[in-house]
Structure formats: C-alpha cells, structure tokens
Amino acid sequence: MAVFILNINGKKQQVDVDPATPMLWVLRDHLNLVGTKYGCGIAACGACTIHLGNIAMRSCMLPVSQVGNQPVTTIEGLSEKGDHPVQKAWLEHDVAQCGYCQAGQIMNAAALLKANPHPGDAEIEAAMNGNLCRCATYVRIRAAIKTAAAG
Amino acid sequence: MSIIKTSYSRRSFLKVTALAGGGMMLSFSWLAGCNPTPEEALTLPKEWFELNSYIKIGENGAVTLMSPNPEFGSNVKTSMPMILAEELDINWKKVIVEQADFFPERFERQFTGGSQGIRLAWKPLRTAGATARQMLINAASKTWNVPAGEITTEGGILFHKPSGKKAGYGEMASKAAGLPVPKEVSLKHINDFKIIGSSRKNVEGLNIVTGKPMFTLDYKQEGMLIAMIVHPPAFGLKVKSVDDATARSMPGIRDVFTIKTLEDDYERNGFDTTSFTELVVVVGNTTWEVMNAKKALKPTWEKISDSSIVVQGRDGKETVTIPAGLESTEGHKASMAEMAKKPGNVLRKDGDPEGAFQKAARVIERTYSAPFLAHNTMEPVNCFAHVTAEKAEIYAPIQAPEFSMRTLTARLGLPKEKIHIRLARMGGGFGQRAYGHHLVEAAVISQKLNAPVKLVYTREDDMTYGIYRPMYTATYKAALDEKNNLIAYQVKAGGIPEGPLGHSQNRFPAGAVDNYLAEEWKQNSNITIGAFRAPRSNFLGGAEQSFLDEVAELAGKDPIAFRLELLERARKNPVGTDNDYDPERYAGVLKLVREKSNWSQTDNNVHRGVAAYFCHNTYVAQVIDLSMKENKPVVEKVYAAVDCGIVVNPDAAANMGEGAIVDGIGNAMFGEMTFVDGVPEKNNFDKYRIIRQMEAPKSIEVHFVQNEHDPTGLGEPLFPPIFAAMANALHKAKGVRLYNQPFSPQIDKKVLG
Ligand code: FES
Ligand code: FES
C-alpha cells in the first residue's frame, strides 16, 4: 500500500492503495466516481476512458502509480452542469440506449475534438473505433460528434 | 372516444405501501436536452396523493409517474410514462419519472423481454392514466357542483367552461385520491394524442451523459463487501477442491468459500440456469483486491456425470438431460451433420411435398448454420444483496424479476413478502438478464456472510458463463414448376441444445405454398443457452430470407416481387388455417422499403440486398446498400420499413431499430463462440469480435408504417432479417453466397485467396 495524491477533476484527492491498482478502481471504489465504467479490464472496450491531461486514456490499465500529478478528468468533471458541447450534442441526438458505454464514448469524443476540432468522417471513425457500444448506437455517436464539432 | 371498463386493472388501485426503497434516483423529463426554465423547474410538493399505483400528484401540481418495467436500454422508462401522461392529460415537462420496484401486487407484468413491454402495457397504462384523470374530473365536479360531463382538461388543468371555473390537478388531487374508482373511463381517440407519437427525449439523458450512478455496479452502501466467483473453466466440469491459502492471506480479503446455488432436485423455472451451480467465492473490501485474490486461488476440477433436471418451461414441465463430456465445436459440427440426415419431428405438413419435389422442374437445396453467441452486455453480470434472517434486499439488473422471486423464495427460505427486489437500470440485457442466477448467487453469499454484498463478474467470468444463443443449422429445399412458380417448400432445422423452429412453423412462407413441410430436431449438451435478442428468429430470419433470395434468383424474379407474389397467394387463397401473419401488413413493409430505397434504381457501385421478416408481432423489411472499398464490404446505407402499429416515441423507436440493425450486421459478420474440450475459446473483447464504429453502417433510415393498430414489439423484430439482407447484399457484391455465420472470416479468405 502507498499514499497517492491525485489531481482529479480539479481537486486534490488522497488514496492509500496498492500502487498497481488501476485508476478505474481507484476512481470507482475509493473516490466514489462511478461514472467511469468497467467493461473489459484489458483496454479493449473504452468504457473506462478518462482524460490524463488532454489525452484519452483507458483507466483500467493505468496503474495509479503512473499518474503522478497529471490532471485527471472523469465524466463527472467534464463540465459542471452537463453542458459540455459533446454532452449537449449527445442529448440532442438522444444517443444512449442502455447508457453504459456512453461516459467512455463522450470522454473519447471530447478528447478527439480537443485535438482535432473539425474531424472528418474517417477521423471520427478511427478515433472512436476503440469504444464498444453493445447497443450499437454508433450512427448516432458519429452524428453527435459532428454536431458538437459544428459548435 | 372509446369506452372501456377498468375492472381488469384493479391491482393498480390497491393501496398497499411499498417496502422501504430509498436511494432511487428520480428522473425529470425536462432535464433531458435543455435546462428548465423557472416555470418548468418543479419544486417537490409537501404531500403526494396517490391516484393509483402508477400516478402520484402533489398539491402543487407536480406529477410522478411510475415506470413499471425494468429498463435495459429500450427506453421503456420514457415511453411507458408517456402513455400514462397522454391519458392523464398533463404537460410532459412537469413529469417526474420513477422506476418502480418489483411489486406484482401493484403492477402488471414487470418483465422486459420478448418485445412485449409496450404491447401488453398499452391498455393497462392508458386505463391507469384515464382513470386518474376521471377521478380528478369527478373531484372538480363535486367541488364546483357541476356535471362531470361538462369538465374538460388540458395540460394538467381542469376547466368548467360554462362557469369559467378552472383548477390545477394539484388542487383536486387530495379529494380525487379519496373518491371511488370509476367503473368505466373513456380513452382518447388516437387523433387526439399529443404526447404519444411525438418524440420525447430519454428521461435519463442528463444522468447518462454526466455519469450519475444508475447501474447496480455503481451501487454502494455502508459495510458492503465485494464478492467475485470462480466458475469451472469448462462446461462438463465441476469444482473438486480449492487451495485458497494464498488468496486468504492477501490484502483486503475477508473470506473464501464454496456455494451451492440450486439444489440438484430443485424444480427449475425457464429462467433458472444450470450453468454452474457450485461456485468458489472470494469476498473482500475492494474490487481490485478481490480480482487479485481470485487469480491466486488454486482450484481443481472434476468431470460431471450424466444428470437430468426438471424444468417448468414455456412448453410445460420437462425433464432435461444434461450429458457428461467435454464438448468441442468440431464435434458439434459433425454431430449436427449426422442429426440433419435423420428424420425430424414434423411440425407442419401441407399437401404432398414429396410428390411435388418429384415432379418439379427445378429443385434447390441449401444448408445454413450459425454458431453459439455470447450476449456480452457492456455491464458485466453483477448484483447487490443484503440478506438477514428477517428479510432480503436485492438490487439487480434483471429482466424477469418474477421468476427470480420464485427461485429466491425457495432458496433463501423466506416468504416473498420478505424479499424486496429493486430494479436497476441494466447496462444491456439482450435476453441474458432474464436469467437470475446472479440474484441467487448474491443472495446466498450475503446470507452466508450476514452482510451486504455486491457480486461482480469480471468480463471473463461473464463471457464464459454460458446462457449462449444456441448453435443452429437448417436445410431448406424448394421446388419450382416450369413457369417458375414455387410449388413446394421444406425446412428441416435443428440445434444444440434446442431447435430454432419450434414456435415458428406457421410463419411465412407457410400458407403461401401448396406443399410445405417443417421438421425439427435437437441434440442435448451441457453448454447452457438462453434467450438472445429475437430467440430462434435470429437464426431463422437470416436463413429463410437468404434462401428465398436464392430461390427468387433461380426463378428469375426480382426478390421483392417474388415475396409479394407469395404474400398475394397467402392473402387470396391461403394454404392451411393457422398461418400466424397478416399477408397484407407483411406486403406493406416490403412495398414501403421498395419505395423508400428506390429499389428499382441501380448503381454499379452499390450492391443491394433485401430481406423481410415477421416476429414479435411486428413486420419488418430491410434493404442494405453495400459498396466495396479496398476489397472490404462497407455498409453505406440501411433502409428499414417497420409495421409495429402505433409508435409511442418515434425517435427513440428509430434509435432502437438502428441498434438492432447494427447489432445484427455485427453478429452476422463476426459473432461466434467456439469450444475446445468444453472451454469457451473467447473470454474477452480482444478475442470476441463485436461490431465497432468503423464497421457500422454509414447511415440508417427507419420508416414506420402509419396506422392505427395497437403497438407491437420493437426491440427484436429488426434484428433477424438484417442477417439475410447482409448475406444477400454480399452475394451481389462478391458473387458468392454465404451460408455459415459468421461471414467475415470467409470474406477475408476470399479476398486474400
Ligand atoms: S474497461 Fe477499460 S477498456 Fe474496457
Ligand atoms: S448504449 Fe448500451 S452499450 Fe452503448
């Protein structure tokens, strides 16, 4: 066990955990930030996507010991009122079915638009290909990203 | 207005108090999509007045609508309250939606599955809304001393136009709640609908996009422990012993033990699974610690022997044989080929098929197959339970709580009044969540520990647990006369461990062909199966509609025209009397998809496939437009025409249809679970291929037939035919017919070869 001071959603948070613990479980079990989801644990589904700095990361394979003081953003910290352009576009297109994958989709889409504010279709598809949606809302996800990009 | 009696929904008026719930999130419909204006922002009332199980009105006019059915993504939590709100005649923006707990004394059929939610709730929900509205009118009539017949309502306000009196529902709620329930109420004419038929956003939209806790996996309570299971690595094995010395000493670990979930002589219901009734359990403080300890266990396994169990299933009580042995996909294929040669169980026979095949001008025979499929809901199996000597609290992702209740009662030795099941939003269901083994497991673990427990499966546990879509095969044979008329048709289908045809022998093209034969067989297995989006139809639809495409080609006919010709025969002069489809509505979706897709227009770069199917009371026809890019098929566009009667929430219905289409294309191309010596060969998403963003269609249009039929199912019917539309389009693109799912490996081979 070791103590880590993390910078999460703009707040300092302290946890005392095994250094190998993935950020996914630090967030969910220790910090009660359960918006970040567990889907596979092997970086194959994207449900656990968070931002490390501006980069989208799979938190299920990111040990807490590697985070250091880099700012972490989770779905809970993406915006104050759920009004990030990506979140608004998601509501406009009523993307969700079961909703389980959507936090990961939104975090990945937000990181994409930060790096590339006006992505083309192929860029959207490539960037979002790692995020599974078993309810298969892919067509709406794509449409929502375009709406968010159009601002 | 039509007048109907309310007597059948008496139970929704029972004033029984709900068991302590607590912690449920309220969903405000106005939260979705925009920030409420101050007028829209509801303040919670000081007091709620319950008009029936579904409807509570506050003294300030706030309305709470209970959504009775479990939500797994089909959006019933929005569409069911919409039906209540329509007849209650209120402003949708002022509605609070609450998920009901499992409470059969107050709600009817709290079951999500079989695409029957809206169809079967349509009348009860409308009646509940209309009855509450009538009680409010009656209260105003008494208060104002005017005839009830002169009172009208609009948007939650009562009006007596002759005297100019008006009052909000909130002002009359307390009086209305004390009035007798009217014997008859009028329901709106569908032309007067204001909410039904106009798209409303998901009431959980904002909660979803902001990551609010809404799934059982997100649930937490004081003193709660995390439990994980280890199940045998192969079907055909059971636990022999477990060396848990290392695991026990690991940080955060509280206990390791073995549980037995169902006794061998327990008479199961159709939703009890027999996958693994003995499990090793690891309990600890946090998920990561338990996951690690689980890996440190050293269990040994032994082979099961032949056994049999009694199951009370949909066809009555049955003794099911579970054979010993470690089965493999190769062996399954060989034994299916053997079984297919033997005569099957005849399910329907019209005319003289044998004679017709003998005198046919041309005969075509094709065999189709599909593998086992895993559901792979994004939220893995999990369940919360707190069982004490007095009562059991369960919070579960579960589609069929009433079946779980029976099992829990038997297993825990508690009467059902002492068991409280709260219904969580599910991170997908697809049929798998109808099987309540996780509720029993969590409850048994909690009972043993006498502590609140959350049972969590890893993705690997989930994917290798069973309850798969069965493996199927079907051989179709058709005969044409000299004039290319279809004169005989036969299907022999089977599967492991269940055949696909059992309840579908009276479907199209039965009724459209003079000589028809349907036969079925099955072969036992210890690999467990379960309902999977459009059970059985999910294979039959694809196989039958691929075959008909090939028959049409042989007859030199356009595939849509060929189907319409058969449907016309079934309409004018049907063969047999128990055909279970309406040929006109069936033809209607084909005509609509033909029009919407501009079927007659051809483009050399676009390869088109069509298919249609009727299941779950709904008619669907689909056209896929495929292009080839760098030798890979790209689905450019899908057109779907759907006849499911009245559509409650059109945009959400289209979303579900799009999902079924993409899911179907994905499973047709990639879906497959295989076995070697009883071991499922895929255990996570790196090995089990699920359709991803890049492979999804570029666009989808879902068109609904406009009519006044009561609504029918929608979650499943768009799934089966798309398998065939895909195969038929691939045939156009590549000149090869694909008979065995999944298609992708064969296409890749053909591209490379
Ligand atoms: S849970 Fe991290 S990628 Fe699937
Ligand atoms: S919405 Fe259900 S998994 Fe994406």
PDB file of C-alpha atoms in Angstrom, chain A residues 3-114:
ATOM      1  CA  VAL A   3      -0.347   7.011  -0.435  1.00  0.00           C
ATOM      2  CA  PHE A   4      -1.019   8.901  -3.671  1.00  0.00           C
ATOM      3  CA  ILE A   5      -2.129  12.457  -4.012  1.00  0.00           C
ATOM      4  CA  LEU A   6      -4.097  12.788  -7.205  1.00  0.00           C
ATOM      5  CA  ASN A   7      -5.437  15.762  -9.095  1.00  0.00           C
ATOM      6  CA  ILE A   8      -8.923  14.713 -10.121  1.00  0.00           C
ATOM      7  CA  ASN A   9     -11.491  16.989 -11.700  1.00  0.00           C
ATOM      8  CA  GLY A  10      -9.587  19.958 -10.353  1.00  0.00           C
ATOM      9  CA  LYS A  11      -9.494  18.647  -6.786  1.00  0.00           C
ATOM     10  CA  LYS A  12      -6.683  17.096  -4.777  1.00  0.00           C
ATOM     11  CA  GLN A  13      -7.629  13.606  -3.650  1.00  0.00           C
ATOM     12  CA  GLN A  14      -5.643  11.264  -1.441  1.00  0.00           C
ATOM     13  CA  VAL A  15      -5.800   7.492  -1.604  1.00  0.00           C
ATOM     14  CA  ASP A  16      -3.920   4.733   0.160  1.00  0.00           C
ATOM     15  CA  VAL A  17      -3.838   1.773  -2.198  1.00  0.00           C
ATOM     16  CA  ASP A  18      -1.684  -0.882  -3.802  1.00  0.00           C
ATOM     17  CA  PRO A  19       0.413   1.043  -6.388  1.00  0.00           C
ATOM     18  CA  ALA A  20      -0.637  -1.417  -9.103  1.00  0.00           C
ATOM     19  CA  THR A  21      -4.319  -0.575  -8.645  1.00  0.00           C
ATOM     20  CA  PRO A  22      -5.739   0.656 -11.956  1.00  0.00           C
ATOM     21  CA  MET A  23      -7.158   4.170 -11.909  1.00  0.00           C
ATOM     22  CA  LEU A  24     -10.533   2.659 -12.845  1.00  0.00           C
ATOM     23  CA  TRP A  25     -10.831   1.020  -9.427  1.00  0.00           C
ATOM     24  CA  VAL A  26      -9.290   3.936  -7.580  1.00  0.00           C
ATOM     25  CA  LEU A  27     -11.998   6.141  -9.063  1.00  0.00           C
ATOM     26  CA  ARG A  28     -14.846   3.709  -8.575  1.00  0.00           C
ATOM     27  CA  ASP A  29     -14.060   2.037  -5.259  1.00  0.00           C
ATOM     28  CA  HIS A  30     -12.033   4.656  -3.414  1.00  0.00           C
ATOM     29  CA  LEU A  31     -13.251   8.013  -4.696  1.00  0.00           C
ATOM     30  CA  ASN A  32     -16.855   7.120  -5.455  1.00  0.00           C
ATOM     31  CA  LEU A  33     -16.594   8.412  -9.004  1.00  0.00           C
ATOM     32  CA  VAL A  34     -18.556   5.633 -10.650  1.00  0.00           C
ATOM     33  CA  GLY A  35     -19.293   7.325 -13.960  1.00  0.00           C
ATOM     34  CA  THR A  36     -16.145   5.699 -15.343  1.00  0.00           C
ATOM     35  CA  LYS A  37     -17.199   2.182 -16.247  1.00  0.00           C
ATOM     36  CA  TYR A  38     -15.693  -1.280 -16.180  1.00  0.00           C
ATOM     37  CA  GLY A  39     -16.244  -3.229 -19.385  1.00  0.00           C
ATOM     38  CA  CYS A  40     -13.259  -5.466 -20.052  1.00  0.00           C
ATOM     39  CA  GLY A  41     -10.272  -4.581 -17.868  1.00  0.00           C
ATOM     40  CA  ILE A  42      -7.871  -5.107 -20.785  1.00  0.00           C
ATOM     41  CA  ALA A  43      -8.138  -1.823 -22.716  1.00  0.00           C
ATOM     42  CA  ALA A  44     -10.366  -3.412 -25.357  1.00  0.00           C
ATOM     43  CA  CYS A  45     -13.720  -1.632 -24.926  1.00  0.00           C
ATOM     44  CA  GLY A  46     -13.216   2.003 -23.946  1.00  0.00           C
ATOM     45  CA  ALA A  47     -15.881   2.049 -21.220  1.00  0.00           C
ATOM     46  CA  CYS A  48     -13.293   3.259 -18.710  1.00  0.00           C
ATOM     47  CA  THR A  49     -11.994   6.210 -20.738  1.00  0.00           C
ATOM     48  CA  ILE A  50     -10.761   9.227 -18.765  1.00  0.00           C
ATOM     49  CA  HIS A  51      -8.526  12.155 -19.632  1.00  0.00           C
ATOM     50  CA  LEU A  52      -4.964  12.321 -18.420  1.00  0.00           C
ATOM     51  CA  GLY A  53      -4.120  15.896 -19.244  1.00  0.00           C
ATOM     52  CA  ASN A  54      -5.794  16.265 -22.615  1.00  0.00           C
ATOM     53  CA  ILE A  55      -5.274  12.673 -23.679  1.00  0.00           C
ATOM     54  CA  ALA A  56      -7.971   9.993 -23.570  1.00  0.00           C
ATOM     55  CA  MET A  57      -6.714   7.014 -21.564  1.00  0.00           C
ATOM     56  CA  ARG A  58      -8.098   3.594 -20.693  1.00  0.00           C
ATOM     57  CA  SER A  59      -8.157   3.782 -16.922  1.00  0.00           C
ATOM     58  CA  CYS A  60      -8.490   0.008 -16.492  1.00  0.00           C
ATOM     59  CA  MET A  61      -4.828  -0.493 -17.428  1.00  0.00           C
ATOM     60  CA  LEU A  62      -3.437   2.675 -15.969  1.00  0.00           C
ATOM     61  CA  PRO A  63      -1.832   1.969 -12.565  1.00  0.00           C
ATOM     62  CA  VAL A  64      -2.374   4.733 -10.050  1.00  0.00           C
ATOM     63  CA  SER A  65       1.383   4.889  -9.532  1.00  0.00           C
ATOM     64  CA  GLN A  66       1.853   6.198 -13.092  1.00  0.00           C
ATOM     65  CA  VAL A  67      -0.488   9.121 -12.813  1.00  0.00           C
ATOM     66  CA  GLY A  68       1.651  11.410 -10.678  1.00  0.00           C
ATOM     67  CA  ASN A  69       0.349  14.950 -10.600  1.00  0.00           C
ATOM     68  CA  GLN A  70      -1.058  14.979 -14.113  1.00  0.00           C
ATOM     69  CA  PRO A  71      -4.593  16.306 -14.080  1.00  0.00           C
ATOM     70  CA  VAL A  72      -7.227  13.588 -14.382  1.00  0.00           C
ATOM     71  CA  THR A  73     -10.680  14.357 -15.768  1.00  0.00           C
ATOM     72  CA  THR A  74     -13.559  11.935 -15.468  1.00  0.00           C
ATOM     73  CA  ILE A  75     -17.079  12.196 -16.877  1.00  0.00           C
ATOM     74  CA  GLU A  76     -18.132  13.809 -13.589  1.00  0.00           C
ATOM     75  CA  GLY A  77     -15.634  16.604 -14.187  1.00  0.00           C
ATOM     76  CA  LEU A  78     -16.098  17.133 -17.910  1.00  0.00           C
ATOM     77  CA  SER A  79     -18.446  20.030 -17.265  1.00  0.00           C
ATOM     78  CA  GLU A  80     -20.218  21.475 -14.290  1.00  0.00           C
ATOM     79  CA  LYS A  81     -23.797  21.085 -15.462  1.00  0.00           C
ATOM     80  CA  GLY A  82     -23.593  18.504 -18.185  1.00  0.00           C
ATOM     81  CA  ASP A  83     -23.279  21.246 -20.771  1.00  0.00           C
ATOM     82  CA  HIS A  84     -20.004  20.391 -22.468  1.00  0.00           C
ATOM     83  CA  PRO A  85     -20.654  20.630 -26.233  1.00  0.00           C
ATOM     84  CA  VAL A  86     -20.253  16.873 -26.554  1.00  0.00           C
ATOM     85  CA  GLN A  87     -22.730  16.209 -23.752  1.00  0.00           C
ATOM     86  CA  LYS A  88     -25.196  18.664 -25.284  1.00  0.00           C
ATOM     87  CA  ALA A  89     -24.859  17.022 -28.685  1.00  0.00           C
ATOM     88  CA  TRP A  90     -25.400  13.615 -27.062  1.00  0.00           C
ATOM     89  CA  LEU A  91     -28.667  14.866 -25.582  1.00  0.00           C
ATOM     90  CA  GLU A  92     -29.732  16.488 -28.820  1.00  0.00           C
ATOM     91  CA  HIS A  93     -29.271  13.220 -30.721  1.00  0.00           C
ATOM     92  CA  ASP A  94     -30.636  11.188 -27.811  1.00  0.00           C
ATOM     93  CA  VAL A  95     -27.735   8.822 -28.411  1.00  0.00           C
ATOM     94  CA  ALA A  96     -27.989   6.491 -25.433  1.00  0.00           C
ATOM     95  CA  GLN A  97     -29.770   3.215 -25.231  1.00  0.00           C
ATOM     96  CA  CYS A  98     -28.672   1.375 -22.080  1.00  0.00           C
ATOM     97  CA  GLY A  99     -26.187   4.181 -21.490  1.00  0.00           C
ATOM     98  CA  TYR A 100     -23.434   2.036 -20.011  1.00  0.00           C
ATOM     99  CA  CYS A 101     -20.774   2.780 -22.625  1.00  0.00           C
ATOM    100  CA  GLN A 102     -21.668   6.419 -23.097  1.00  0.00           C
ATOM    101  CA  ALA A 103     -19.404   8.024 -20.496  1.00  0.00           C
ATOM    102  CA  GLY A 104     -16.450   6.377 -22.213  1.00  0.00           C
ATOM    103  CA  GLN A 105     -17.717   7.413 -25.650  1.00  0.00           C
ATOM    104  CA  ILE A 106     -18.205  11.006 -24.523  1.00  0.00           C
ATOM    105  CA  MET A 107     -14.775  11.224 -22.893  1.00  0.00           C
ATOM    106  CA  ASN A 108     -13.146   9.835 -26.009  1.00  0.00           C
ATOM    107  CA  ALA A 109     -15.111  12.178 -28.281  1.00  0.00           C
ATOM    108  CA  ALA A 110     -14.249  15.195 -26.105  1.00  0.00           C
ATOM    109  CA  ALA A 111     -10.545  14.358 -26.321  1.00  0.00           C
ATOM    110  CA  LEU A 112     -10.820  13.908 -30.077  1.00  0.00           C
ATOM    111  CA  LEU A 113     -12.414  17.324 -30.542  1.00  0.00           C
ATOM    112  CA  LYS A 114      -9.863  18.965 -28.313  1.00  0.00           C
TER     113      LYS A 114
END
